[in-house]
Tab-separated table of N, CA and C in Angstrom:
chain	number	residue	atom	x	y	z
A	1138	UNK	N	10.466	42.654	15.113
A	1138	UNK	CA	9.849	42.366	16.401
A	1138	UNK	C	10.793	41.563	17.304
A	1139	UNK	N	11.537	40.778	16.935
A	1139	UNK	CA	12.219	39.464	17.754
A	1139	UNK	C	14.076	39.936	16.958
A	1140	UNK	N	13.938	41.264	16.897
A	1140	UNK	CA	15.586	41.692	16.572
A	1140	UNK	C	16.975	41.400	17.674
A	1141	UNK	N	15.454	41.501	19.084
A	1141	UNK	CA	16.892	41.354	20.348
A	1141	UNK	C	16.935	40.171	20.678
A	1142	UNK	N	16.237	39.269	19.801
A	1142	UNK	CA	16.894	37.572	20.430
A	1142	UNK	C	18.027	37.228	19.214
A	1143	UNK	N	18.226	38.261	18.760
A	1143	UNK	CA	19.274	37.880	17.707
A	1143	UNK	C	21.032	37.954	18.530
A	1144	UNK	N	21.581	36.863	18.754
A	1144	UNK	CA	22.811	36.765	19.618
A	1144	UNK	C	24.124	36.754	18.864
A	1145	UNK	N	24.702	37.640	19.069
A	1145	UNK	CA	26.079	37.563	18.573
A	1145	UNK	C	26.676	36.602	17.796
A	1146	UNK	N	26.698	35.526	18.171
A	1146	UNK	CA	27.525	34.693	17.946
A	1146	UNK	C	26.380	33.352	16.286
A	1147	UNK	N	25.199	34.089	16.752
A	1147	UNK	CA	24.928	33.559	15.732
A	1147	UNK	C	24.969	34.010	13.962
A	1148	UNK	N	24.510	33.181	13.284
A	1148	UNK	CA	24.259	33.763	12.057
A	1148	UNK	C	22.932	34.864	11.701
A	1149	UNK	N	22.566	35.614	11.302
A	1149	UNK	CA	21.884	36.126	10.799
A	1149	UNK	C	20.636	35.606	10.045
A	1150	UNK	N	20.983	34.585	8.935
A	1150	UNK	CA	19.941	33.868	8.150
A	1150	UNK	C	19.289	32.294	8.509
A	1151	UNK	N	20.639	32.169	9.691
A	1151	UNK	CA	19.878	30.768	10.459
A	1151	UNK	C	18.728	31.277	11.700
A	1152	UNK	N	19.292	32.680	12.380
A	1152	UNK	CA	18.049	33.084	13.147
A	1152	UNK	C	16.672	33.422	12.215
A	1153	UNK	N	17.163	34.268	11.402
A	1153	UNK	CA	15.511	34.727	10.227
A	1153	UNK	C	14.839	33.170	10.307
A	1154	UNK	N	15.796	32.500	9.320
A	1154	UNK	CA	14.968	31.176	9.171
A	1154	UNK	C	14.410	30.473	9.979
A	1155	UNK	N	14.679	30.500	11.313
A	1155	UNK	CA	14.301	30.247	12.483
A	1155	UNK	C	13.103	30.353	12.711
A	1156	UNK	N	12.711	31.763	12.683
A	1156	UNK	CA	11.462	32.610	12.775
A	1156	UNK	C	10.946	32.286	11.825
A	1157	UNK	N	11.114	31.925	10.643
A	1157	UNK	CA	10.339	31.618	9.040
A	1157	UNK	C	9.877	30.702	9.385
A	1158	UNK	N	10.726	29.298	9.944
A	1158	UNK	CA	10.623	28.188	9.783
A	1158	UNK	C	9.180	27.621	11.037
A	1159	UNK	N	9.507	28.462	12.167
A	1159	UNK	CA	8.597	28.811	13.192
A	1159	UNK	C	7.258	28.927	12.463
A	1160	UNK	N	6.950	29.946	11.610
A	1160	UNK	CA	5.736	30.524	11.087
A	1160	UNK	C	5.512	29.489	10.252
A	1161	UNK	N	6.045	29.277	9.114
A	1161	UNK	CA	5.878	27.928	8.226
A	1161	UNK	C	4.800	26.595	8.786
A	1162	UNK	N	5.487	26.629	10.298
A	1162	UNK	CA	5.203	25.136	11.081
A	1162	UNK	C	3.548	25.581	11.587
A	1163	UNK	N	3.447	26.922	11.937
A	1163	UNK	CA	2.503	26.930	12.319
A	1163	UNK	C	1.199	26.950	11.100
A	1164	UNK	N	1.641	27.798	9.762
A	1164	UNK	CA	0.641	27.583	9.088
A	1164	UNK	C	0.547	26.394	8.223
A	1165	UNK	N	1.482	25.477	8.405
A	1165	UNK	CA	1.115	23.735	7.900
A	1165	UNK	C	0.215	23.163	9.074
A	1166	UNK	N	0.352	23.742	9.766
A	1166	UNK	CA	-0.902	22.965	10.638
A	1166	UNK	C	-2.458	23.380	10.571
A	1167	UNK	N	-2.634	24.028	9.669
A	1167	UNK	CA	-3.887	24.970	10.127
A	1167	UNK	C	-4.220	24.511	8.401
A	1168	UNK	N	-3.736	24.420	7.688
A	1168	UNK	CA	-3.953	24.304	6.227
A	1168	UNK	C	-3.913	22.736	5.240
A	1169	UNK	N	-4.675	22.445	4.675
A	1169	UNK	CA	-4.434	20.695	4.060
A	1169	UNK	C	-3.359	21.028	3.517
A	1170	UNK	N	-2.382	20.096	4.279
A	1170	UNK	CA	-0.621	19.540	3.785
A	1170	UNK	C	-0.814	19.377	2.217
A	1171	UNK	N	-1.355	18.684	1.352
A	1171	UNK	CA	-1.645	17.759	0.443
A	1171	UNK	C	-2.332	19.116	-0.588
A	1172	UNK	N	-2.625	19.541	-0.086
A	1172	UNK	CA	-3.455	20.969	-1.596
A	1172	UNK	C	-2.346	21.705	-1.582
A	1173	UNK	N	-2.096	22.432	-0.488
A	1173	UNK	CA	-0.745	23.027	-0.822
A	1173	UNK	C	0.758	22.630	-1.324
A	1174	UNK	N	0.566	21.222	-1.257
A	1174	UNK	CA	1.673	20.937	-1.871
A	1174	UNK	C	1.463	20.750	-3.379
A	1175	UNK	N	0.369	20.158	-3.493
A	1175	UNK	CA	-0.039	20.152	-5.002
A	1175	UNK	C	-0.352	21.475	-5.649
A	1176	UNK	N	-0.729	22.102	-4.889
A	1176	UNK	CA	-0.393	24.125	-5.877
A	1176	UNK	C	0.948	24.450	-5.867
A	1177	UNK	N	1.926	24.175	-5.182
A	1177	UNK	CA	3.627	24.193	-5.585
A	1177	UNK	C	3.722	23.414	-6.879
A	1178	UNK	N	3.219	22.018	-7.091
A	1178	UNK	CA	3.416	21.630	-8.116
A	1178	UNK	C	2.690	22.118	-9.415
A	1179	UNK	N	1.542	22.736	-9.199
A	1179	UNK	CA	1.248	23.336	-10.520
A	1179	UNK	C	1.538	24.379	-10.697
A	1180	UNK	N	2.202	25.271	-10.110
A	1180	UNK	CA	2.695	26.296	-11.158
A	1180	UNK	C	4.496	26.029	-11.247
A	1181	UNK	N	4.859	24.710	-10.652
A	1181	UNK	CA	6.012	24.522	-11.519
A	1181	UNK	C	6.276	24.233	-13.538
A	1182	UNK	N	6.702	25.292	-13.946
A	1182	UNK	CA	6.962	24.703	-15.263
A	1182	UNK	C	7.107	23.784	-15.956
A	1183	UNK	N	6.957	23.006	-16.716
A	1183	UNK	CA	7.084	22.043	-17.701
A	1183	UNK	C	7.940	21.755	-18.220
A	1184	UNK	N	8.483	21.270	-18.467
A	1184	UNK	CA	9.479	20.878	-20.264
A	1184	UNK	C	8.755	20.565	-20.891
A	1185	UNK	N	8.884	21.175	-22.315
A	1185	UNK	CA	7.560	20.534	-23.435
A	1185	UNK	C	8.205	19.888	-23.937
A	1186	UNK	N	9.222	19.594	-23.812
A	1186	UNK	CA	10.035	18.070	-24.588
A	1186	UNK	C	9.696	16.489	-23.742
A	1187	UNK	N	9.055	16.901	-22.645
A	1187	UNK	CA	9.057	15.485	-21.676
A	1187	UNK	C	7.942	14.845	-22.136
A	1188	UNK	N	8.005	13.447	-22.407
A	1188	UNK	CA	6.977	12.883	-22.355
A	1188	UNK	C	5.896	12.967	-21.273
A	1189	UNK	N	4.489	13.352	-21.720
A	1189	UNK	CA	3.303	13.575	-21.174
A	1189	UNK	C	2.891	12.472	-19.964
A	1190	UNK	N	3.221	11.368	-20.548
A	1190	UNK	CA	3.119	9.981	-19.458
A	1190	UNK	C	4.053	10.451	-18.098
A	1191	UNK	N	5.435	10.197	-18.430
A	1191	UNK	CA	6.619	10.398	-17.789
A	1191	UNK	C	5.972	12.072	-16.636
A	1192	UNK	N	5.905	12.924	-17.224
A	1192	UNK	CA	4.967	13.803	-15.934
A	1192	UNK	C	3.932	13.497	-15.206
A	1193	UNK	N	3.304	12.958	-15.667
A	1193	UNK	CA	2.097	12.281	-14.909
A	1193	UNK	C	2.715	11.074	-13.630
A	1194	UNK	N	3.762	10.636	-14.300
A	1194	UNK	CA	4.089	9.593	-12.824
A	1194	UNK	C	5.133	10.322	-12.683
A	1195	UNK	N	5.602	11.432	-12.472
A	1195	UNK	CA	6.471	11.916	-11.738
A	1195	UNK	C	6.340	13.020	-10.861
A	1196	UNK	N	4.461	13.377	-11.296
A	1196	UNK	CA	4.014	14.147	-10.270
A	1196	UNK	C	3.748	13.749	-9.424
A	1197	UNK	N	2.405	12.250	-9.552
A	1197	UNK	CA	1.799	11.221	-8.601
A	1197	UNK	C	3.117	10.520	-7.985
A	1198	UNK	N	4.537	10.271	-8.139
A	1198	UNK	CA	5.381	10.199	-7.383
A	1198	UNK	C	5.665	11.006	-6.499
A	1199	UNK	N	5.407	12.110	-6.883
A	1199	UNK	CA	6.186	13.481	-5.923
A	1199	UNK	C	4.659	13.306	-4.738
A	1200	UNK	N	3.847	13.477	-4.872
A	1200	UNK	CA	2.530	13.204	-4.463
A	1200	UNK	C	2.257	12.201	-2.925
A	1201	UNK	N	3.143	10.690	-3.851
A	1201	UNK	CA	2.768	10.255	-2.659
A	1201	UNK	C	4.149	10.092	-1.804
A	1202	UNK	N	5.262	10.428	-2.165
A	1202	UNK	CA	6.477	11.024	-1.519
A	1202	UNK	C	5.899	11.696	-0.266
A	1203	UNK	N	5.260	12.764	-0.915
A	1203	UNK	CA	5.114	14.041	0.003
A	1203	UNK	C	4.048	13.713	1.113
A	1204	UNK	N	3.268	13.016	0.730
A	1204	UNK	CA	2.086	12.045	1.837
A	1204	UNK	C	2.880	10.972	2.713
A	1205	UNK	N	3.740	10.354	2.375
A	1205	UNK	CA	4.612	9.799	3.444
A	1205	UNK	C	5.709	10.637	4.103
A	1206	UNK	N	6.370	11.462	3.754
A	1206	UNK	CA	7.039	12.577	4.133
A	1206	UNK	C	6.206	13.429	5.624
A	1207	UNK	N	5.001	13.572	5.177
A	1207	UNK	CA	3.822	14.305	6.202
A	1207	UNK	C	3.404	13.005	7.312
A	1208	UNK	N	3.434	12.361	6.949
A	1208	UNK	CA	3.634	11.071	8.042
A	1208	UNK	C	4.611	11.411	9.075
A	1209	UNK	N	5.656	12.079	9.145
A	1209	UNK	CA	6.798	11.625	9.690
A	1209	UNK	C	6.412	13.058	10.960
A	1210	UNK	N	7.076	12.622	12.080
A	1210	UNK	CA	6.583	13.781	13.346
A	1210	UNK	C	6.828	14.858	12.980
A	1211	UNK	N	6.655	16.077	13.068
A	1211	UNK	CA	7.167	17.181	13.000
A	1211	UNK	C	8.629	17.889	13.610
A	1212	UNK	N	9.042	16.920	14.203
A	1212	UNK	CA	10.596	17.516	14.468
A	1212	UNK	C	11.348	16.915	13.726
A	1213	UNK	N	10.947	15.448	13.377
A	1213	UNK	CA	11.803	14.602	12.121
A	1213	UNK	C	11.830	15.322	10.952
A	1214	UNK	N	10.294	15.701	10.436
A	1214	UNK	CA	10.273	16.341	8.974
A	1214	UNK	C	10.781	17.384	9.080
A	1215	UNK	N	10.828	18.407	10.190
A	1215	UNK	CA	11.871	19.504	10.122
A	1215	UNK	C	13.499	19.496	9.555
A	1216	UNK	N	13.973	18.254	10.611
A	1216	UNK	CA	15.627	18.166	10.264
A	1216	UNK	C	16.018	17.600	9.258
A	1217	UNK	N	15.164	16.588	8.490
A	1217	UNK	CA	15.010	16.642	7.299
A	1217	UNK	C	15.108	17.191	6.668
A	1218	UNK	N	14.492	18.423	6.325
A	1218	UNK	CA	13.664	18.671	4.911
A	1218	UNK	C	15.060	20.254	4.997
A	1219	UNK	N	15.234	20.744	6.532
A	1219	UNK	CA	16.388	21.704	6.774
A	1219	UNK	C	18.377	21.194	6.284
A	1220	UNK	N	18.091	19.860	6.468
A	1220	UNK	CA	19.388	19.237	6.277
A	1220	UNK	C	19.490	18.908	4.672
A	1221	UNK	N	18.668	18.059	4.523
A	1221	UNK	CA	18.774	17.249	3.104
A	1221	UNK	C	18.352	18.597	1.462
A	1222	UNK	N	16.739	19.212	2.242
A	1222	UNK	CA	16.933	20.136	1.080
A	1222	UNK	C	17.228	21.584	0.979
A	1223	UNK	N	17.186	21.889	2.062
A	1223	UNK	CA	17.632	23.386	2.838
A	1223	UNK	C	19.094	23.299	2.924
A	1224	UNK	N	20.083	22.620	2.933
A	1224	UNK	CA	21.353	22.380	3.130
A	1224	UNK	C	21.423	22.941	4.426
A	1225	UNK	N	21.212	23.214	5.448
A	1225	UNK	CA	21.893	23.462	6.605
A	1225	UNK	C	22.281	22.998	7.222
A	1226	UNK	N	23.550	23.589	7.636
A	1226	UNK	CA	24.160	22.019	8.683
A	1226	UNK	C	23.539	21.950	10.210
A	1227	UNK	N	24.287	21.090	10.968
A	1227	UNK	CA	23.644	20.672	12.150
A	1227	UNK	C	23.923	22.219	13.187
A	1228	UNK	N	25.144	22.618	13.169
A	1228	UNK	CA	24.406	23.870	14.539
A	1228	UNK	C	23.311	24.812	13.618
A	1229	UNK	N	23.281	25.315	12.412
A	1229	UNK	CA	22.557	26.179	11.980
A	1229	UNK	C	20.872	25.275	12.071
A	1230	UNK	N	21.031	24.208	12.392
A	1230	UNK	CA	19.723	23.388	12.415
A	1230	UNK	C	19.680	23.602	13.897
A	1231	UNK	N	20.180	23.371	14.546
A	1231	UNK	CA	19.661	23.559	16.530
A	1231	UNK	C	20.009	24.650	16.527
A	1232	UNK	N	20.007	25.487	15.714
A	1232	UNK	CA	19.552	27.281	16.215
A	1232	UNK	C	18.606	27.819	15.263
A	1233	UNK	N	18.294	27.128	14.517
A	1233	UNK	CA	16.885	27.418	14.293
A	1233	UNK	C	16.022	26.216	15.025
A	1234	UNK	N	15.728	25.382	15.175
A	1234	UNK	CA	14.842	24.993	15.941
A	1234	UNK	C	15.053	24.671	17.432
A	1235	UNK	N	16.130	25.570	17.919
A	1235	UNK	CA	16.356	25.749	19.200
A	1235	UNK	C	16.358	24.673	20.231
A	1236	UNK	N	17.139	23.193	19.730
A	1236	UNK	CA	17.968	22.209	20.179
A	1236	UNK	C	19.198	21.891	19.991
A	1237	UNK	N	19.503	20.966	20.839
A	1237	UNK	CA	20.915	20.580	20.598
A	1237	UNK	C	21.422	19.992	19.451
A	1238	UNK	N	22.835	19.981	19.200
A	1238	UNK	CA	23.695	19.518	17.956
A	1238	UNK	C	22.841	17.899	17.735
A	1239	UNK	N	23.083	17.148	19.365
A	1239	UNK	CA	22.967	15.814	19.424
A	1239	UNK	C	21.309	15.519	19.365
A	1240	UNK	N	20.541	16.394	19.509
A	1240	UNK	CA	18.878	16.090	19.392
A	1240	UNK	C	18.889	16.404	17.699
A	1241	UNK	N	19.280	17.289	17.011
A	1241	UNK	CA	19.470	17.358	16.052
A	1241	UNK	C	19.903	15.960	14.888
A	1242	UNK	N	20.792	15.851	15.271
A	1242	UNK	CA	21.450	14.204	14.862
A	1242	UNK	C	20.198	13.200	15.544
A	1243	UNK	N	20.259	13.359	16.630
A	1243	UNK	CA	18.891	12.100	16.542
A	1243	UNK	C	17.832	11.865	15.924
A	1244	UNK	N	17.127	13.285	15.671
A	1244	UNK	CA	15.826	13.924	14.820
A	1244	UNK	C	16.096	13.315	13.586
A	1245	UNK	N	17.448	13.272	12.893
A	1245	UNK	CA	17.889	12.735	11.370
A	1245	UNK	C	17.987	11.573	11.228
A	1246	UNK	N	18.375	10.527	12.339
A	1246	UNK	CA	18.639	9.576	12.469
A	1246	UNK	C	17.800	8.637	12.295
A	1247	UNK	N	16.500	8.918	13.217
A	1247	UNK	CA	15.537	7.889	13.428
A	1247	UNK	C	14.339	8.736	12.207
A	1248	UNK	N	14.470	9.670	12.126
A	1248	UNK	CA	13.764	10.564	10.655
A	1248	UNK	C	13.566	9.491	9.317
A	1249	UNK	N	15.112	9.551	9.258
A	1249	UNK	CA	15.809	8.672	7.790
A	1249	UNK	C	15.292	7.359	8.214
A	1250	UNK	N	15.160	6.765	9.211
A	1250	UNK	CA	14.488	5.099	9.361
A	1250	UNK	C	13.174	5.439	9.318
A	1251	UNK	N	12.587	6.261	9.530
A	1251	UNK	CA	11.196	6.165	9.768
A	1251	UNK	C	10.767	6.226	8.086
A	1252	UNK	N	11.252	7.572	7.709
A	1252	UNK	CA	11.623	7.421	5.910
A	1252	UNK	C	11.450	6.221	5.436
A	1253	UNK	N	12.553	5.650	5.570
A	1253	UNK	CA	12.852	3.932	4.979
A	1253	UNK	C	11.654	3.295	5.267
A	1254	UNK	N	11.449	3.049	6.206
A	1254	UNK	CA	10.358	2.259	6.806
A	1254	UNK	C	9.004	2.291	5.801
A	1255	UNK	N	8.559	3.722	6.189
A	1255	UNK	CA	7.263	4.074	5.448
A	1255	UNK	C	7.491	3.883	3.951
A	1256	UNK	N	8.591	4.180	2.862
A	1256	UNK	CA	8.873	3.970	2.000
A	1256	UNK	C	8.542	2.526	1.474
A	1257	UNK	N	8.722	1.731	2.152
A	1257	UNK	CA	9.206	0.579	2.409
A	1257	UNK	C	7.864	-0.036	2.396
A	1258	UNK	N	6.658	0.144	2.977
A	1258	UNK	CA	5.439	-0.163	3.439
A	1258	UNK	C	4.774	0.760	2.093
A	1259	UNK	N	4.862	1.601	1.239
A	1259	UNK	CA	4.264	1.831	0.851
A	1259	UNK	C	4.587	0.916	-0.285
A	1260	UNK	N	5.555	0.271	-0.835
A	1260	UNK	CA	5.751	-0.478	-2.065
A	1260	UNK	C	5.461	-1.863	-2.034
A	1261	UNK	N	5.185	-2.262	-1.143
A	1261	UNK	CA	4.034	-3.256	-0.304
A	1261	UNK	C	3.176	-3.269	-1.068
């Protein structure tokens, strides 16, 4: 559908993702953040060698990670979650979310403090 906004000069899998990442945003808004993240975590596999305890606080870690993570605005948690666990770098990040290099870098900047911050308040 959106083949002719695909521009020369870009990449191929930073535009797709673009459009993915587009759709993604829209159906986290419409759906509880917090169930769906916790059905990613249950059908992740196990180690049956791990202590039973040791999973249990490393889910309820991931848990409330991901509840302060959802705190954070939606253009922060984007360049985030595209930079740190998506590996993309900064132009493949302002061409998929269709800003600049330097809004990009700002989005990470004050992202990662806001991170800290809330991190920070939750061990409070």
């Amino acid at each position: 559908k959106h083949i002719g906004t695909l521009q020369a000069e870009n990449k191929f899998g930073s535009w797709l993702f673009g459009i993915a990442h587009q759709k993604c945003i829209q159906q986290w808004r419409k759906t509880n953040r917090e169930e769906a993240a916790l059905k990613q975590f249950e059908n992740e596999p196990t180690n049956l060698d791990t202590d039973p305890g040791e999973i249990l606080i490393r889910d309820e870690d991931q848990r409330r990670f991901l509840k302060i993570v959802d705190q954070l605005p939606d253009a922060q948690r984007s360049a985030l979650v595209l930079f740190f666990l998506e590996d993309f770098s900064l132009e493949e990040i302002a061409n998929i979310t269709g800003v600049g290099i330097g809004t990009v870098k700002s989005r990470l900047h004050y992202g990662k403090k806001a991170l800290k911050q809330l991190l920070q308040e939750s061990t409070s």
